[in-house]
PDB file of C-alpha atoms in Angstrom:
ATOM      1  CA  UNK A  23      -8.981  -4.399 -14.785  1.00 94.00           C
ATOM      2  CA  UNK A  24      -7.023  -6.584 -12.730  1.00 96.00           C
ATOM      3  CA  UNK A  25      -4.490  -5.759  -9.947  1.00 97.00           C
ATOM      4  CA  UNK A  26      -1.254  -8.245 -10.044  1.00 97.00           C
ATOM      5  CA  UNK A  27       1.323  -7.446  -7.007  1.00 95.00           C
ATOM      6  CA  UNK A  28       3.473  -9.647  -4.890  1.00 90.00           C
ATOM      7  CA  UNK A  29       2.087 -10.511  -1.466  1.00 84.00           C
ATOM      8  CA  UNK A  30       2.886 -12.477   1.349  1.00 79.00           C
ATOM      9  CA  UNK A  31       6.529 -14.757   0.844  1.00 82.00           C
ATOM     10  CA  UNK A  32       6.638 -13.636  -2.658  1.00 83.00           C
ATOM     11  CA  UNK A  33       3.506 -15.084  -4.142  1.00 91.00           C
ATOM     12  CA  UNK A  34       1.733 -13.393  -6.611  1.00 95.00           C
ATOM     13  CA  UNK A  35      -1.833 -12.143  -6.165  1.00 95.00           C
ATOM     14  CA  UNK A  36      -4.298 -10.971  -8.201  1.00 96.00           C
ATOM     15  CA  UNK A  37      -7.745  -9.138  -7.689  1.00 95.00           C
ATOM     16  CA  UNK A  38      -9.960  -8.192 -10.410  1.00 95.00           C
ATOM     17  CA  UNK A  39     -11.952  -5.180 -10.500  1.00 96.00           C
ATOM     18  CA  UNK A  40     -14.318  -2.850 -12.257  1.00 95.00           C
ATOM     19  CA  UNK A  41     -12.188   0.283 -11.415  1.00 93.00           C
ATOM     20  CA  UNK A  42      -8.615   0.750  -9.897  1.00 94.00           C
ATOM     21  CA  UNK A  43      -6.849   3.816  -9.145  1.00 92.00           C
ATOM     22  CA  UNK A  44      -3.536   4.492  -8.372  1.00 92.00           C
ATOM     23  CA  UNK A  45      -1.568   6.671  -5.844  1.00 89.00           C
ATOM     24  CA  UNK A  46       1.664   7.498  -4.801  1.00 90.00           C
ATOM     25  CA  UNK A  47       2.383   9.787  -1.946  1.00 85.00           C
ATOM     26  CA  UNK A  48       4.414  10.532   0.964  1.00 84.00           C
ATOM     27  CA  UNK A  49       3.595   9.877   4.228  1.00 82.00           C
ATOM     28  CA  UNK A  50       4.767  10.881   7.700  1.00 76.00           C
ATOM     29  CA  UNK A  51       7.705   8.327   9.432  1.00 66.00           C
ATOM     30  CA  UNK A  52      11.056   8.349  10.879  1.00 58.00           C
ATOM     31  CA  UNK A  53      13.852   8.099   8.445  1.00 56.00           C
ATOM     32  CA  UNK A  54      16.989   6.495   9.270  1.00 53.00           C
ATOM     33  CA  UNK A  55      15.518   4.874  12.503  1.00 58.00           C
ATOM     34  CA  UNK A  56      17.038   2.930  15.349  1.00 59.00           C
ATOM     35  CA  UNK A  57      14.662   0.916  16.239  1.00 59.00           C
ATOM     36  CA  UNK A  58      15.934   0.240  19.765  1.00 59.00           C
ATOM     37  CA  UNK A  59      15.382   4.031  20.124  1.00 67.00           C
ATOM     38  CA  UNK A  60      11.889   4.775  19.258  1.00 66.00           C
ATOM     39  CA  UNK A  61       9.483   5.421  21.761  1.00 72.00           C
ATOM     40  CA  UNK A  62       6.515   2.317  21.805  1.00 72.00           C
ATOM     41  CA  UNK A  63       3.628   5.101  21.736  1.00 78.00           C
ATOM     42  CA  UNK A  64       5.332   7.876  19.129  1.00 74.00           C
ATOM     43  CA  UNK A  65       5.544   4.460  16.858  1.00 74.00           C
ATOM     44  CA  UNK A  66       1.753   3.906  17.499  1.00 78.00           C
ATOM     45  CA  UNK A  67       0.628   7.451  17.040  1.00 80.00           C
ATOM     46  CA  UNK A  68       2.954   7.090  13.885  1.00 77.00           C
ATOM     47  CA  UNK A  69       1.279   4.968  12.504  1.00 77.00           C
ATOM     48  CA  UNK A  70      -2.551   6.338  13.328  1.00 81.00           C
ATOM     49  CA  UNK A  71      -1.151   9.369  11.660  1.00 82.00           C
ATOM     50  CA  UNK A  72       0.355   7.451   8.426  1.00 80.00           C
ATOM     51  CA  UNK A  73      -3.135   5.859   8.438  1.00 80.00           C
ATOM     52  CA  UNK A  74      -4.963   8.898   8.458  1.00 83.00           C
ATOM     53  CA  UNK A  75      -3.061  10.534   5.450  1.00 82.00           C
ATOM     54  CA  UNK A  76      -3.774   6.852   3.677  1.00 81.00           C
ATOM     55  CA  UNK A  77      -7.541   7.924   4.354  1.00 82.00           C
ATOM     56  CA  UNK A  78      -7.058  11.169   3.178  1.00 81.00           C
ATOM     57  CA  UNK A  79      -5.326   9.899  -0.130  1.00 78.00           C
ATOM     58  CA  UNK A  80      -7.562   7.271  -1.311  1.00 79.00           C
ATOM     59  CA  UNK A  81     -11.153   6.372  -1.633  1.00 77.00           C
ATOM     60  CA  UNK A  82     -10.947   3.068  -0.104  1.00 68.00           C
ATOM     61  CA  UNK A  83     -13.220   2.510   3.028  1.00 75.00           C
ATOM     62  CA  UNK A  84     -11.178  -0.948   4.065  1.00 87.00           C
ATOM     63  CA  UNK A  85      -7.362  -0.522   4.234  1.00 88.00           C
ATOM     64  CA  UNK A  86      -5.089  -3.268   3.698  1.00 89.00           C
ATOM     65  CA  UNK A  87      -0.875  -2.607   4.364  1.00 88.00           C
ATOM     66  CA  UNK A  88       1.181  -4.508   2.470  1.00 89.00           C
ATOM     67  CA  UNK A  89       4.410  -3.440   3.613  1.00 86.00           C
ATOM     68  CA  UNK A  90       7.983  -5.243   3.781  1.00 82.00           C
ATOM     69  CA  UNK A  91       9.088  -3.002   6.816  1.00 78.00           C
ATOM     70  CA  UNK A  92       7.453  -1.353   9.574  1.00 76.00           C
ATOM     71  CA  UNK A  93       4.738   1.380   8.515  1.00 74.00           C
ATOM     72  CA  UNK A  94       6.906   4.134  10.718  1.00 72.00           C
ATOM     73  CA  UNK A  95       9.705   3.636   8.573  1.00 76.00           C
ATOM     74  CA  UNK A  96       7.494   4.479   4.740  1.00 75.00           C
ATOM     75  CA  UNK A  97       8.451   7.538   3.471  1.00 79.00           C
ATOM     76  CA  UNK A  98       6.809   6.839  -0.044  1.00 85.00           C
ATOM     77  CA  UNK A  99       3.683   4.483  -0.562  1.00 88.00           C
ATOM     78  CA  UNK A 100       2.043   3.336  -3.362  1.00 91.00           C
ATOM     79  CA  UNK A 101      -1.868   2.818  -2.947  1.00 91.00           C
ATOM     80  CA  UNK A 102      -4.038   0.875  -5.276  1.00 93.00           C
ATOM     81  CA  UNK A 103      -7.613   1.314  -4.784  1.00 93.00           C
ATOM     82  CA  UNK A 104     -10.555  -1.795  -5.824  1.00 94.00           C
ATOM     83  CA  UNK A 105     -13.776  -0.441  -6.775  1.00 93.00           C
ATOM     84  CA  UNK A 106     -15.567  -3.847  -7.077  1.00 91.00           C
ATOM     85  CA  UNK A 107     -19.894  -4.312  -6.391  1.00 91.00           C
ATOM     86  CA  UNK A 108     -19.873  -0.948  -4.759  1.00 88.00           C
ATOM     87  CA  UNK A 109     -17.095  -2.513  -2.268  1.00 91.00           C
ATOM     88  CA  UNK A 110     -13.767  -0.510  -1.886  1.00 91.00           C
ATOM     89  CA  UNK A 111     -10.666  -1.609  -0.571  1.00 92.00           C
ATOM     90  CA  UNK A 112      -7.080   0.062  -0.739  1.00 92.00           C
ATOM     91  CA  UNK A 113      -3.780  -2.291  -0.838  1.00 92.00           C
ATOM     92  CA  UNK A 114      -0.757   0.173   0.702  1.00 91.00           C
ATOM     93  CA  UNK A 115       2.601  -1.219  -0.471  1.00 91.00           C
ATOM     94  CA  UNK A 116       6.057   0.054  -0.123  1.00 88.00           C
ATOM     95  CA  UNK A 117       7.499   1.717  -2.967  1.00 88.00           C
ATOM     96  CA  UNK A 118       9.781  -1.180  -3.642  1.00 87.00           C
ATOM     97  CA  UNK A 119       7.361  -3.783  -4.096  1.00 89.00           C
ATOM     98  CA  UNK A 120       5.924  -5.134  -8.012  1.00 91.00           C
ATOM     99  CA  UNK A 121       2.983  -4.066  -8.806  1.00 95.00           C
ATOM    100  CA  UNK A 122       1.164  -4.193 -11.902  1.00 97.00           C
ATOM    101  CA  UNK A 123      -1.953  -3.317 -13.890  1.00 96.00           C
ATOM    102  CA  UNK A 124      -3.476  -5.529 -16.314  1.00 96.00           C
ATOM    103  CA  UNK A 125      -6.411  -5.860 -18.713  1.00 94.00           C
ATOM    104  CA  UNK A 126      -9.273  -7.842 -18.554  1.00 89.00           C
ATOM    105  CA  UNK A 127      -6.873 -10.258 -21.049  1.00 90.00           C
ATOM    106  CA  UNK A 128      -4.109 -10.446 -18.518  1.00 90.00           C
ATOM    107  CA  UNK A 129      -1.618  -8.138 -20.332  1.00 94.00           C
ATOM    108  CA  UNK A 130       0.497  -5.427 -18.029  1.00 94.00           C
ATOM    109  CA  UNK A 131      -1.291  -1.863 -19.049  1.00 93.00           C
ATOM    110  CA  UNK A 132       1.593  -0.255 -16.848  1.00 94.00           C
ATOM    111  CA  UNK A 133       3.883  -1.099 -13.936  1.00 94.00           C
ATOM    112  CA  UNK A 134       2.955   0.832 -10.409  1.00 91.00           C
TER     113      UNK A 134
END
């Protein structure tokens, strides 16, 4: 199975695996935000605690966030988790961003 999403300044990526599953769940954040008005430390516990559902979600031991805004501001996330060698890793993206399974031939199986 391969893994096709859009990373960094709109390039496309894709990672190959022998198993990937997907997830979609919500996570803990502020909606509607000013940033100017959040608190520096209630961002960073935020975050550790939008993390630790991530954890709780997935079976990935190495997390990787993908996001096109800050992680306090998620409500949804999409998770895609690489079971490659016996190595796991979990890509987070925002709910916005294209992501797509493929086959071992390159065609889309589903979009994420």
């Amino acid at each position: 199975m391969i893994l096709q999403f859009k990373g960094m300044k709109e390039n496309w990526v894709y990672e190959e695996a022998e198993t990937i599953e997907i997830a979609k769940f919500k996570v803990s954040g502020f909606k509607n935000c000013d940033d100017e008005k959040i608190d520096p430390k209630e961002t960073r516990e935020t975050a550790k605690k939008i993390e630790q559902e991530v954890l709780e979600n997935t079976i990935g031991s190495e997390i990787v966030f993908l996001l096109g805004k800050p992680i306090y501001k998620a409500s949804f996330v999409k998770a895609a988790t690489l079971c490659k060698n016996n190595k796991k890793i979990t890509y987070v993206f925002d709910i916005e961003r294209e992501v797509y399974l493929l086959n071992g031939n390159g065609k889309t199986v589903r979009k994420v």
